[in-house]
Coordinates of C-alpha atoms and ligand atoms in Angstrom, one line a residue:
M168 CA -5.0 -1.9 -10.1
L169 CA -6.7 1.6 -10.4
K170 CA -5.0 4.7 -8.3
P171 CA -8.4 5.9 -6.3
Q172 CA -9.4 9.4 -7.9
T173 CA -11.8 11.6 -7.5
T174 CA -14.5 12.1 -10.6
P175 CA -17.7 12.7 -10.8
T176 CA -18.5 9.1 -10.1
R177 CA -16.0 8.5 -7.8
E178 CA -15.0 9.8 -4.2
L179 CA -12.2 10.0 -1.8
V180 CA -10.8 10.4 1.9
N181 CA -7.3 11.0 2.4
L182 CA -6.5 9.1 5.5
D183 CA -3.1 10.5 6.6
G184 CA -2.3 11.9 9.4
V185 CA -0.7 10.7 12.7
W186 CA -2.5 7.3 14.2
R187 CA -2.6 5.5 17.5
F188 CA 0.4 2.7 17.7
A189 CA 2.2 -0.5 19.9
T190 CA 4.9 -3.1 19.0
D191 CA 3.1 -6.5 19.2
P192 CA 4.7 -7.1 22.6
M193 CA 2.7 -4.0 24.1
V194 CA -0.8 -5.5 22.9
G195 CA -2.9 -8.4 24.0
D196 CA -4.6 -11.3 21.6
A197 CA -6.9 -9.3 19.9
P198 CA -5.8 -6.0 19.2
W199 CA -7.8 -4.6 16.9
A200 CA -10.6 -5.4 19.1
A201 CA -10.6 -2.4 21.3
T202 CA -8.8 0.7 21.4
L203 CA -5.0 -0.1 21.3
P204 CA -3.3 0.5 24.2
G205 CA -1.0 2.9 25.9
S206 CA 0.1 6.7 24.6
L207 CA 2.2 6.0 21.5
E208 CA 1.2 7.8 18.3
V209 CA 3.3 7.5 14.7
A210 CA 2.4 9.3 11.7
V211 CA 1.3 7.9 8.3
P212 CA 2.8 8.0 5.7
A213 CA 5.9 7.2 7.2
S214 CA 8.2 4.5 8.1
F215 CA 7.7 3.8 12.1
N216 CA 11.3 3.4 12.9
D217 CA 13.0 6.7 13.2
Q218 CA 9.9 8.8 14.5
F219 CA 11.0 7.1 18.0
V220 CA 13.5 7.2 20.6
D221 CA 12.8 4.3 21.8
P222 CA 15.7 1.5 20.1
A223 CA 13.2 -1.4 21.2
I224 CA 10.5 0.4 19.1
R225 CA 13.0 1.5 16.1
G226 CA 14.8 -1.8 15.6
H227 CA 11.7 -3.9 16.9
V228 CA 11.1 -6.9 14.1
G229 CA 8.0 -8.7 13.8
L230 CA 4.4 -7.0 13.8
V231 CA 3.2 -3.7 14.7
W232 CA -0.1 -2.6 15.2
Y233 CA -1.6 0.7 13.4
Q234 CA -5.2 2.5 14.3
R235 CA -7.2 5.3 13.8
N236 CA -11.1 5.8 13.3
V237 CA -12.6 6.4 10.3
R238 CA -16.2 8.3 9.7
V239 CA -18.0 6.8 6.6
P240 CA -19.1 9.7 3.9
R241 CA -23.1 10.0 4.7
G242 CA -23.8 10.3 1.2
W243 CA -22.3 7.4 0.2
K244 CA -25.4 5.0 1.4
D245 CA -25.7 3.3 -2.4
E246 CA -22.0 3.3 -2.7
R247 CA -19.4 0.6 -3.2
I248 CA -16.9 1.2 -0.5
V249 CA -13.4 0.9 -0.9
L250 CA -10.5 0.9 1.8
R251 CA -7.0 0.9 0.1
L252 CA -3.3 1.1 1.0
D253 CA -0.6 2.0 -1.7
A254 CA 1.3 0.0 0.8
A255 CA 2.3 -1.8 4.3
T256 CA 6.0 -2.8 4.2
H257 CA 6.2 -5.8 4.0
A258 CA 3.0 -7.2 4.9
G259 CA -0.3 -5.8 5.9
A260 CA -3.6 -7.2 8.0
V261 CA -6.4 -4.8 7.9
Y262 CA -9.6 -4.6 10.6
V263 CA -12.4 -2.7 10.3
D264 CA -13.3 -3.2 13.9
D265 CA -13.6 -6.9 14.3
T266 CA -13.0 -7.8 11.0
L267 CA -10.3 -9.2 8.8
V268 CA -11.0 -7.2 5.7
A269 CA -7.8 -7.7 3.5
E270 CA -4.3 -9.1 4.1
H271 CA -1.2 -8.6 1.6
V272 CA 2.6 -9.9 1.6
G273 CA 4.7 -7.4 -0.2
G274 CA 6.0 -4.1 1.2
Y275 CA 6.1 -2.0 -2.0
T276 CA 2.5 -2.9 -3.8
P277 CA -0.8 -1.2 -3.2
F278 CA -3.4 -3.7 -1.8
E279 CA -7.4 -3.2 -1.1
A280 CA -10.8 -4.6 0.2
D281 CA -14.2 -4.3 -0.2
V282 CA -15.9 -2.8 2.7
T283 CA -19.5 -2.5 1.1
D284 CA -21.2 -4.7 3.7
V285 CA -18.7 -4.0 7.2
V286 CA -19.2 0.0 7.0
T287 CA -22.0 2.1 6.7
A288 CA -22.3 5.4 5.4
G289 CA -22.4 8.4 8.0
G290 CA -20.8 5.5 10.6
E291 CA -17.6 5.5 12.5
F292 CA -15.7 2.6 12.3
R293 CA -12.4 1.6 13.8
L294 CA -9.7 0.9 11.1
T295 CA -6.4 -1.6 12.7
V296 CA -3.9 -2.6 10.5
G297 CA -1.0 -4.9 11.6
V298 CA 2.2 -4.3 9.7
D299 CA 4.9 -7.4 9.6
N300 CA 8.0 -6.4 9.0
R301 CA 10.1 -9.4 8.8
L302 CA 11.9 -10.5 5.8
T303 CA 12.7 -14.6 5.6
N304 CA 14.0 -16.9 2.4
I305 CA 10.1 -16.6 1.1
T306 CA 9.6 -13.0 1.0
I307 CA 11.0 -10.3 -2.1
P308 CA 13.4 -8.9 -0.7
P309 CA 14.7 -12.4 1.2
G310 CA 16.3 -12.1 4.9
T311 CA 16.4 -14.5 8.1
V312 CA 15.1 -13.8 11.3
T313 CA 16.8 -15.4 14.3
T314 CA 15.7 -15.9 17.6
G315 CA 18.7 -14.7 20.2
P316 CA 19.0 -16.5 24.0
D317 CA 16.8 -13.7 25.5
G318 CA 13.9 -15.1 23.2
R319 CA 14.0 -11.3 20.8
Q320 CA 14.2 -11.7 17.1
K321 CA 16.4 -10.4 15.0
Q322 CA 16.1 -9.5 11.4
S323 CA 19.5 -9.6 9.2
Y324 CA 19.2 -9.1 5.4
L325 CA 22.1 -9.1 2.5
H326 CA 20.7 -5.8 1.0
D327 CA 22.6 -2.7 1.8
F328 CA 19.7 -0.3 3.2
Y329 CA 17.9 0.1 6.6
N330 CA 14.6 -2.8 6.4
Y331 CA 12.2 0.8 7.2
A332 CA 8.8 -0.6 7.6
G333 CA 5.4 0.5 8.2
L334 CA 2.7 2.8 6.5
A335 CA 4.9 4.6 4.7
R336 CA 2.5 5.3 1.8
S337 CA -1.3 7.2 1.9
V338 CA -4.1 5.0 2.9
W339 CA -7.4 5.8 1.3
L340 CA -11.5 5.3 2.0
Y341 CA -13.1 5.8 -1.9
S342 CA -16.3 5.4 -3.6
T343 CA -17.2 3.6 -6.5
P344 CA -20.9 3.2 -8.2
S345 CA -22.0 -0.7 -7.6
R346 CA -21.1 -1.1 -11.6
F347 CA -17.7 0.3 -11.9
I348 CA -14.5 0.2 -13.9
E349 CA -11.9 -2.0 -12.8
G350 CA -8.5 -1.9 -14.6
V351 CA -7.3 -0.3 -18.0
T352 CA -4.9 -0.9 -20.0
V353 CA -3.2 1.4 -22.7
T354 CA -0.1 0.6 -24.7
T355 CA 0.9 3.2 -27.5
G356 CA 2.2 3.3 -30.6
R357 CA 3.4 5.9 -33.9
E358 CA 1.5 5.3 -37.5
G359 CA 4.0 7.8 -39.6
A360 CA 2.6 11.1 -38.3
N361 CA -0.4 9.2 -35.9
G362 CA -0.4 8.1 -32.5
T363 CA -2.2 4.8 -31.8
V364 CA -3.6 3.9 -28.2
D365 CA -5.0 0.5 -28.0
Y366 CA -6.6 0.8 -24.6
R367 CA -8.3 -2.2 -22.4
V368 CA -11.0 -1.3 -20.0
E369 CA -12.3 -4.1 -17.3
A370 CA -15.7 -3.4 -16.4
S371 CA -19.3 -4.7 -17.2
G372 CA -21.1 -2.4 -19.1
T373 CA -21.4 -0.6 -22.0
V374 CA -17.7 1.3 -22.1
R375 CA -17.2 4.2 -23.9
V376 CA -13.8 6.2 -24.4
I377 CA -13.1 9.6 -25.2
L378 CA -9.0 10.9 -25.6
R379 CA -8.3 14.6 -24.8
D380 CA -5.4 16.6 -25.8
A381 CA -3.5 18.6 -23.2
D382 CA -5.9 21.6 -23.6
G383 CA -8.9 19.4 -22.9
G384 CA -9.9 19.4 -26.4
Q385 CA -11.3 16.1 -27.7
V386 CA -9.3 14.6 -30.0
T387 CA -11.1 11.3 -30.6
A388 CA -13.6 8.6 -28.9
G389 CA -14.2 4.9 -29.1
D390 CA -17.2 2.4 -28.2
G391 CA -16.6 -1.1 -26.5
A392 CA -14.2 -2.1 -23.8
N393 CA -11.6 -3.0 -26.3
G394 CA -9.9 -1.1 -28.9
R395 CA -7.6 1.3 -31.0
L396 CA -8.0 5.3 -30.8
V397 CA -5.8 6.9 -34.1
V398 CA -4.5 10.3 -32.6
P399 CA -3.7 12.2 -36.0
D400 CA -0.7 14.4 -36.1
A401 CA -0.1 13.1 -32.3
T402 CA 2.2 14.8 -30.0
L403 CA 5.0 12.6 -28.6
W404 CA 5.9 11.9 -24.9
Q405 CA 9.4 12.9 -25.4
P406 CA 12.0 12.4 -22.5
G407 CA 12.7 15.9 -21.4
A408 CA 9.2 16.9 -23.3
A409 CA 6.3 15.2 -21.3
Y410 CA 3.2 15.7 -23.5
L411 CA -0.3 14.1 -21.9
Y412 CA -3.7 12.9 -23.4
E413 CA -6.5 12.0 -21.4
L414 CA -7.9 9.2 -21.8
E415 CA -11.6 9.2 -20.2
V416 CA -13.2 6.2 -19.4
Q417 CA -17.0 6.1 -19.2
I418 CA -19.6 3.6 -18.3
V419 CA -22.6 4.5 -19.9
E420 CA -25.9 3.0 -19.0
D421 CA -29.1 4.3 -20.6
G422 CA -27.6 7.1 -21.8
A423 CA -26.6 8.2 -18.4
V424 CA -22.6 7.8 -17.0
A425 CA -22.5 5.1 -14.8
D426 CA -19.3 5.3 -13.6
T427 CA -16.0 7.6 -14.9
Y428 CA -12.6 6.8 -14.2
T429 CA -9.6 9.2 -16.1
L430 CA -6.2 8.0 -17.0
P431 CA -2.9 10.2 -18.7
V432 CA -1.6 8.8 -21.8
G433 CA 1.6 9.6 -23.3
I434 CA 2.3 8.6 -26.2
R435 CA 5.9 6.7 -27.4
T436 CA 7.6 3.7 -27.9
V437 CA 10.1 1.5 -27.3
E438 CA 12.5 -0.5 -29.3
V439 CA 16.2 -2.0 -28.3
T440 CA 18.4 -2.4 -31.2
A441 CA 21.9 -4.8 -30.6
T442 CA 23.6 -1.5 -30.0
E443 CA 20.8 1.2 -28.9
F444 CA 17.9 2.0 -26.5
L445 CA 15.4 4.1 -29.1
I446 CA 12.4 6.3 -27.4
N447 CA 10.4 7.3 -30.5
G448 CA 12.5 5.9 -33.0
E449 CA 15.5 8.2 -31.3
P450 CA 18.6 6.7 -30.0
F451 CA 18.4 7.7 -25.9
Y452 CA 21.2 7.8 -23.5
F453 CA 20.1 7.1 -19.9
T454 CA 22.1 10.0 -17.5
G455 CA 21.0 10.0 -14.1
F456 CA 20.8 7.4 -11.3
G457 CA 19.8 5.1 -8.7
K458 CA 17.5 6.3 -5.9
H459 CA 16.7 5.5 -2.8
E460 CA 13.3 6.7 -1.2
D461 CA 14.8 7.5 2.0
T462 CA 15.1 10.8 4.2
A463 CA 15.7 11.4 7.7
V464 CA 12.8 10.7 10.3
R465 CA 10.5 9.6 7.7
G466 CA 12.7 6.7 6.7
K467 CA 11.1 5.9 3.4
G468 CA 7.6 7.7 3.9
H469 CA 6.4 9.4 0.8
D470 CA 6.6 13.1 0.9
N471 CA 5.7 15.2 -1.6
A472 CA 8.1 18.3 -0.7
Y473 CA 10.8 15.6 -1.4
L474 CA 9.0 14.2 -4.4
V475 CA 9.3 17.6 -5.6
H476 CA 12.9 18.7 -4.3
D477 CA 14.8 16.0 -5.8
F478 CA 13.2 16.0 -9.2
E479 CA 14.0 19.7 -9.4
L480 CA 17.8 18.6 -8.5
M481 CA 17.5 16.1 -11.2
N482 CA 16.4 18.9 -13.3
W483 CA 19.3 21.2 -12.5
I484 CA 22.6 18.6 -12.7
G485 CA 20.6 17.4 -16.4
A486 CA 19.9 14.1 -15.1
N487 CA 17.3 12.3 -16.9
S488 CA 16.4 8.9 -15.9
F489 CA 16.3 7.3 -12.6
R490 CA 16.3 3.5 -11.5
T491 CA 13.6 3.0 -8.8
S492 CA 15.8 0.5 -6.7
H493 CA 15.6 -1.3 -5.2
Y494 CA 11.9 -1.5 -5.5
P495 CA 8.8 0.0 -6.6
Y496 CA 8.5 3.7 -5.5
A497 CA 5.1 5.2 -4.7
E498 CA 3.2 6.1 -7.7
E499 CA 3.2 9.5 -6.9
V500 CA 6.6 9.5 -8.5
L501 CA 5.7 8.0 -11.1
E502 CA 3.0 10.2 -11.8
Y503 CA 5.4 13.0 -11.6
A504 CA 7.8 11.8 -14.0
D505 CA 5.0 11.0 -15.8
R506 CA 4.1 14.9 -16.6
H507 CA 7.8 16.1 -16.6
G508 CA 9.6 13.9 -18.9
L509 CA 11.8 11.8 -16.5
V510 CA 12.7 8.2 -18.1
V511 CA 12.5 5.6 -15.2
I512 CA 13.7 2.2 -14.8
D513 CA 10.9 0.3 -12.7
E514 CA 12.6 -2.0 -10.5
T515 CA 11.2 -5.0 -8.2
A516 CA 11.8 -5.3 -4.5
A517 CA 14.0 -8.6 -5.6
V518 CA 17.2 -7.2 -4.0
G519 CA 19.6 -9.2 -2.2
L520 CA 18.4 -12.4 -3.8
N521 CA 22.6 -13.5 -3.6
L522 CA 24.1 -15.8 -0.7
G523 CA 27.3 -15.4 -2.0
V524 CA 28.1 -11.8 -1.3
M525 CA 28.6 -12.2 1.9
G526 CA 30.8 -15.2 1.2
G527 CA 32.5 -12.3 -1.1
L528 CA 32.9 -10.0 1.7
T529 CA 33.7 -12.0 4.5
G530 CA 35.8 -14.9 3.1
A531 CA 33.3 -17.2 4.2
P532 CA 32.3 -20.0 2.2
A533 CA 29.6 -19.0 0.0
T534 CA 26.2 -20.6 0.4
P535 CA 24.5 -21.4 -2.8
T536 CA 21.5 -19.1 -3.5
F537 CA 19.2 -21.1 -5.5
S538 CA 18.7 -24.4 -3.1
P539 CA 15.9 -25.2 -1.0
E540 CA 17.1 -23.1 2.1
G541 CA 17.8 -20.1 0.4
C542 CA 15.8 -19.1 -2.7
N543 CA 13.7 -21.9 -3.7
D544 CA 10.1 -22.4 -5.4
Q545 CA 8.0 -20.4 -3.0
T546 CA 10.5 -17.4 -3.1
R547 CA 10.3 -17.2 -7.6
D548 CA 6.3 -17.4 -6.3
A549 CA 6.9 -14.6 -4.3
H550 CA 9.1 -12.9 -6.7
A551 CA 6.2 -14.0 -9.9
Q552 CA 3.3 -12.1 -7.2
H553 CA 5.4 -9.0 -7.3
L554 CA 5.5 -8.9 -10.9
R555 CA 2.3 -9.3 -11.7
E556 CA 1.6 -6.8 -9.0
L557 CA 4.0 -4.6 -9.7
I558 CA 3.3 -4.4 -13.7
A559 CA -0.4 -4.0 -13.1
R560 CA 0.2 -1.1 -10.9
D561 CA 2.4 0.4 -13.4
K562 CA 2.0 -0.2 -16.7
N563 CA 0.5 2.7 -17.8
H564 CA 2.9 5.1 -16.9
P565 CA 5.3 6.5 -20.3
S566 CA 8.3 7.0 -17.7
V567 CA 8.6 3.5 -17.6
V568 CA 10.7 2.4 -20.3
M569 CA 12.0 -0.8 -18.7
W570 CA 11.4 -3.4 -15.9
C571 CA 14.5 -4.1 -14.2
I572 CA 13.2 -7.3 -12.6
A573 CA 15.8 -7.8 -9.8
N574 CA 19.0 -6.2 -8.4
E575 CA 22.0 -8.0 -8.3
P576 CA 20.9 -11.9 -8.0
A577 CA 23.8 -14.7 -8.0
S578 CA 23.7 -15.0 -12.1
N579 CA 26.3 -16.4 -11.9
E580 CA 25.4 -19.3 -9.8
D581 CA 23.7 -23.1 -10.9
G582 CA 20.2 -22.4 -10.6
A583 CA 20.0 -19.1 -12.0
R584 CA 19.1 -19.8 -15.2
E585 CA 15.9 -21.7 -13.4
Y586 CA 15.0 -19.5 -11.5
F587 CA 15.2 -16.6 -14.0
E588 CA 13.6 -17.8 -16.6
P589 CA 10.2 -18.0 -16.3
L590 CA 10.1 -14.5 -14.3
I591 CA 11.4 -13.3 -17.6
E592 CA 8.8 -15.4 -19.6
L593 CA 6.1 -14.2 -17.0
T594 CA 7.2 -10.3 -17.4
R595 CA 6.9 -10.4 -21.1
E596 CA 3.5 -12.2 -20.7
L597 CA 2.2 -9.4 -18.9
D598 CA 3.5 -6.5 -20.9
P599 CA 5.2 -7.6 -24.4
T600 CA 5.7 -3.8 -25.1
R601 CA 8.9 -2.6 -22.4
P602 CA 12.4 -4.5 -22.2
V603 CA 13.3 -6.3 -19.1
T604 CA 16.6 -6.5 -17.8
I605 CA 18.7 -7.2 -14.4
A606 CA 21.1 -5.1 -12.7
E607 CA 23.9 -7.6 -12.8
V608 CA 26.6 -7.9 -10.1
M609 CA 30.3 -7.5 -10.1
F610 CA 30.4 -11.4 -9.7
A611 CA 28.6 -12.0 -12.7
T612 CA 31.3 -11.8 -15.5
S613 CA 30.0 -12.2 -19.5
E614 CA 31.5 -15.5 -19.5
N615 CA 29.9 -16.6 -15.8
D616 CA 26.6 -15.1 -15.9
K617 CA 23.6 -17.5 -16.9
V618 CA 21.1 -15.2 -17.8
A619 CA 22.5 -12.7 -19.7
D620 CA 21.4 -13.7 -22.9
L621 CA 17.5 -13.9 -21.7
L622 CA 17.8 -10.1 -21.4
D623 CA 16.8 -7.1 -23.8
V624 CA 19.8 -4.7 -22.0
I625 CA 22.5 -5.4 -20.0
C626 CA 22.5 -3.3 -16.8
L627 CA 25.9 -3.4 -15.1
N628 CA 26.6 -2.7 -11.3
R629 CA 30.1 -2.3 -11.1
Y630 CA 32.4 -0.7 -8.0
Y631 CA 36.0 -0.5 -10.4
G632 CA 38.0 2.2 -7.9
W633 CA 35.8 1.7 -5.2
Y634 CA 35.3 -2.0 -3.7
V635 CA 38.1 -3.4 -6.4
A636 CA 40.9 -1.4 -7.0
T637 CA 41.0 1.5 -4.1
G638 CA 41.9 4.1 -4.7
D639 CA 43.8 3.2 -8.0
L640 CA 42.1 4.9 -10.7
E641 CA 44.3 4.4 -13.5
T642 CA 44.6 0.6 -12.7
A643 CA 40.4 0.2 -11.9
A644 CA 40.0 2.3 -15.8
Q645 CA 41.9 -1.1 -17.4
Y646 CA 39.7 -3.4 -15.7
L647 CA 36.3 -1.3 -16.3
E648 CA 37.3 -1.6 -20.1
M649 CA 38.2 -4.7 -20.4
D650 CA 35.1 -5.8 -18.5
L651 CA 32.7 -3.6 -20.7
R652 CA 34.2 -4.8 -24.0
A653 CA 34.1 -8.6 -22.9
W654 CA 30.1 -8.0 -21.7
A655 CA 29.9 -5.6 -25.9
D656 CA 31.5 -8.3 -27.8
T657 CA 29.8 -11.6 -25.8
H658 CA 26.8 -10.0 -25.8
G659 CA 25.9 -7.8 -29.2
K660 CA 23.5 -5.8 -26.6
P661 CA 23.2 -2.4 -25.2
I662 CA 24.7 -1.8 -22.2
L663 CA 23.8 0.6 -19.5
M664 CA 25.7 1.0 -16.0
T665 CA 23.1 1.1 -13.4
E666 CA 25.6 1.3 -10.6
Y667 CA 29.1 3.3 -10.1
G668 CA 30.2 4.8 -6.9
A669 CA 32.5 6.2 -4.6
D670 CA 31.3 6.6 -0.7
T671 CA 32.5 10.5 0.1
M672 CA 32.2 12.7 3.4
P673 CA 31.5 16.1 2.0
G674 CA 34.2 18.5 3.8
Q675 CA 37.0 15.6 3.0
H676 CA 39.8 17.2 1.2
S677 CA 43.0 16.0 -0.5
V678 CA 44.6 16.8 -3.5
W679 CA 45.9 12.9 -4.3
D680 CA 43.2 10.1 -5.2
V681 CA 42.5 9.6 -1.6
P682 CA 39.1 7.6 -1.1
W683 CA 36.2 9.6 0.7
T684 CA 37.0 12.9 -0.7
E685 CA 35.1 14.7 -2.8
E686 CA 37.8 15.2 -5.2
Y687 CA 38.1 11.5 -5.6
Q688 CA 34.7 10.6 -6.4
R689 CA 34.4 13.2 -8.6
D690 CA 37.7 12.0 -10.1
Y691 CA 36.5 8.4 -10.2
L692 CA 33.0 9.3 -11.8
A693 CA 35.4 11.1 -14.7
M694 CA 37.4 8.5 -15.3
H695 CA 34.3 6.0 -15.7
H696 CA 33.1 8.4 -18.3
R697 CA 36.0 8.4 -20.2
I698 CA 35.8 4.4 -20.6
F699 CA 32.1 4.6 -21.0
D700 CA 32.6 6.7 -24.2
R701 CA 34.8 4.6 -26.4
I702 CA 31.9 1.6 -25.8
P703 CA 29.6 1.9 -28.9
S704 CA 27.2 0.4 -27.6
F705 CA 27.0 1.5 -24.2
V706 CA 23.3 3.2 -23.7
G707 CA 24.1 5.1 -20.7
E708 CA 25.1 5.8 -17.2
Q709 CA 23.3 6.2 -13.5
V710 CA 25.3 7.1 -10.7
W711 CA 25.2 5.3 -7.6
N712 CA 23.5 6.9 -5.3
F713 CA 21.8 10.0 -5.7
A714 CA 22.0 10.6 -2.2
D715 CA 23.4 9.9 1.1
F716 CA 21.0 7.2 2.6
E717 CA 20.1 4.8 5.8
T718 CA 21.9 1.1 5.8
S719 CA 21.9 -1.1 8.9
L720 CA 24.9 -0.5 10.8
G721 CA 28.1 -2.7 10.3
I722 CA 31.9 -2.4 9.5
H723 CA 31.5 -1.5 6.0
R724 CA 28.9 1.9 6.7
V725 CA 29.3 4.9 9.1
G726 CA 26.5 6.6 9.4
G727 CA 25.1 4.9 6.2
N728 CA 25.9 4.3 2.6
K729 CA 27.9 7.8 1.4
K730 CA 27.9 7.3 -2.0
G731 CA 25.6 10.2 -2.7
V732 CA 25.5 12.9 -5.5
F733 CA 24.1 15.0 -2.9
T734 CA 24.2 14.8 1.0
R735 CA 20.9 12.8 2.6
D736 CA 19.6 16.4 2.9
R737 CA 20.2 17.2 -0.8
R738 CA 23.3 19.3 -0.5
P739 CA 26.1 18.6 -3.6
K740 CA 28.8 17.5 -3.1
A741 CA 31.9 18.6 -5.2
A742 CA 31.2 16.4 -8.3
A743 CA 27.1 16.8 -8.5
F744 CA 29.2 20.0 -10.2
A745 CA 31.2 17.9 -12.4
L746 CA 28.0 15.7 -13.7
R747 CA 26.1 19.0 -14.4
E748 CA 28.4 19.8 -16.8
R749 CA 28.3 16.5 -18.4
W750 CA 24.9 16.0 -19.1
R751 CA 23.9 18.9 -19.5
G752 CA 26.3 19.4 -22.2
I753 CA 25.3 15.7 -23.9
G754 CA 21.3 15.9 -23.1
N755 CA 20.2 12.9 -24.5
S756 CA 22.5 11.5 -27.0
K757 CA 25.4 9.7 -26.5
P758 CA 28.2 11.6 -26.0
G759 CA 30.4 11.7 -29.1
A760 CA 27.3 10.5 -31.1
E761 CA 26.0 12.7 -34.2
D762 CA 23.1 14.4 -33.2
Ligands
GCB36 C1 25.2 -2.6 -5.2 C2 24.1 -2.5 -4.5 C3 23.7 -1.1 -3.7 C4 24.8 -0.7 -2.7 C5 25.5 -0.3 -3.2 C6 27.6 -0.4 -2.6 O1 26.0 -2.6 -5.6 O2 23.4 -2.8 -5.7 O3 22.4 -1.6 -3.0 O4 24.0 0.1 -1.9 O5 26.0 -1.9 -4.3 O6 27.2 1.1 -2.1 O7 27.6 -1.0 -2.0

């Protein structure tokens, strides 16, 4: 699905702002049919939860209602008119006045509705969106809703971040001509010094494409809906040195341009060998973080100031990459990464497909994850649909170098292979150009894991020195090294550490190895780096987490997860300075490797 944009043939109205709001118990049967009752208002884009003081609103489980009036530009009389929501977490139903125009399940991918027939240019309509935050065993991510004795619903889930919900990304009304460009796919390659851009356009009519360089100069052009463009002496998109060409796609009718859409294109290649991750044929060593979309008050709401600041901090610390843990991020984030040369591992929202974790943490007998009551065929169908939408949205971003199709599933349990094999195949079918991975939970070992041979890169989440061998970095180092060597020997694939980290209270200090202190976080990371540097097939390190973030409350969390190298308001802990020294020193190369 193309991200809406303004072009000579398309116009765009942003519908962000302060909307009317109500939770389901506050409204009658058909809340879209009239102005919402009450006086609550809510900011869009932002999760609704932390905007309110009333705990019944913050923790509401079920539907909430967003509403505003929208005026259609009067010049859009002969245009096709589309309503687009960048996300409704986790499901949305959209009404234009009394008409249901779109329904969508999945909280982190966009959806839209052609509303040409139900709105009038120059007229006004009432836009109402019902947003449902419930997670069940057949949603991605999964969860469980139970009803208490007082009839109130309670949501539980197995992922370690707060279930923020609502309209956390922008809402748009846009126009296209009636004959329009529906989709564009580009894949890039290299032939000696030349770059290649293979393009495929979905559109009815005669298609013409023009490729321009970063200064706007025409490089080459092509006719037809499919083709290959050759870029002589191409400037490549490189980690840390982004270069973007611009592909202008046109539908031409009777010599005139009927529709036009412009896509930034970075020419680069990605390949994986037994020991290396290659970008443009060069070994690339990942440094950086697993992140979250998480800030105070906004929850998961996209915020451009935090976008810029987070990338500034990543640049300051010398990070060259991040993982969109544990869900697809706002498209603005990927566009920024494209422009600034940050490398992205793009992750689905399939987090918490692991019923064994609870057993492991509480000592209770583990429930089988892949079972009719757990993750079943319907869950897998939802997961497949989520993959289709993610890849359709993000396939053209040069910054995205790998798909991570799940975080810490029970890949060691029976049924994991049957669940994942078709999804891995689907991912490769949808995008044959990028490697595929899963971030592996620590219960999955090189011996008991059932899916690793299907993956291109082994991504490991490990907490030696934190959940295991807490406060004992010496023992932790031994466990870590044994674990990594076993994976290297068993699979002969590149290994990337996608999580390692220690909860840290800023301001807590000690001369000893004391968990929660700033020194312990720093030394814990340094211990890991000593071991990483000894493993030849090691291709990168992403610390958990970039910043502290909100979680559901429980006995394991005090004011959220504190494994951030930065606090939730982005102040550095001591580890930040140590990471900066290491990462700025190694750049994009494996430590100890010859340049
Ligand atoms: C993990 C999860 C991540 C958690 C982290 C932790 O393994 O992937 O979502 O936040 O551990 O801090 O426990």
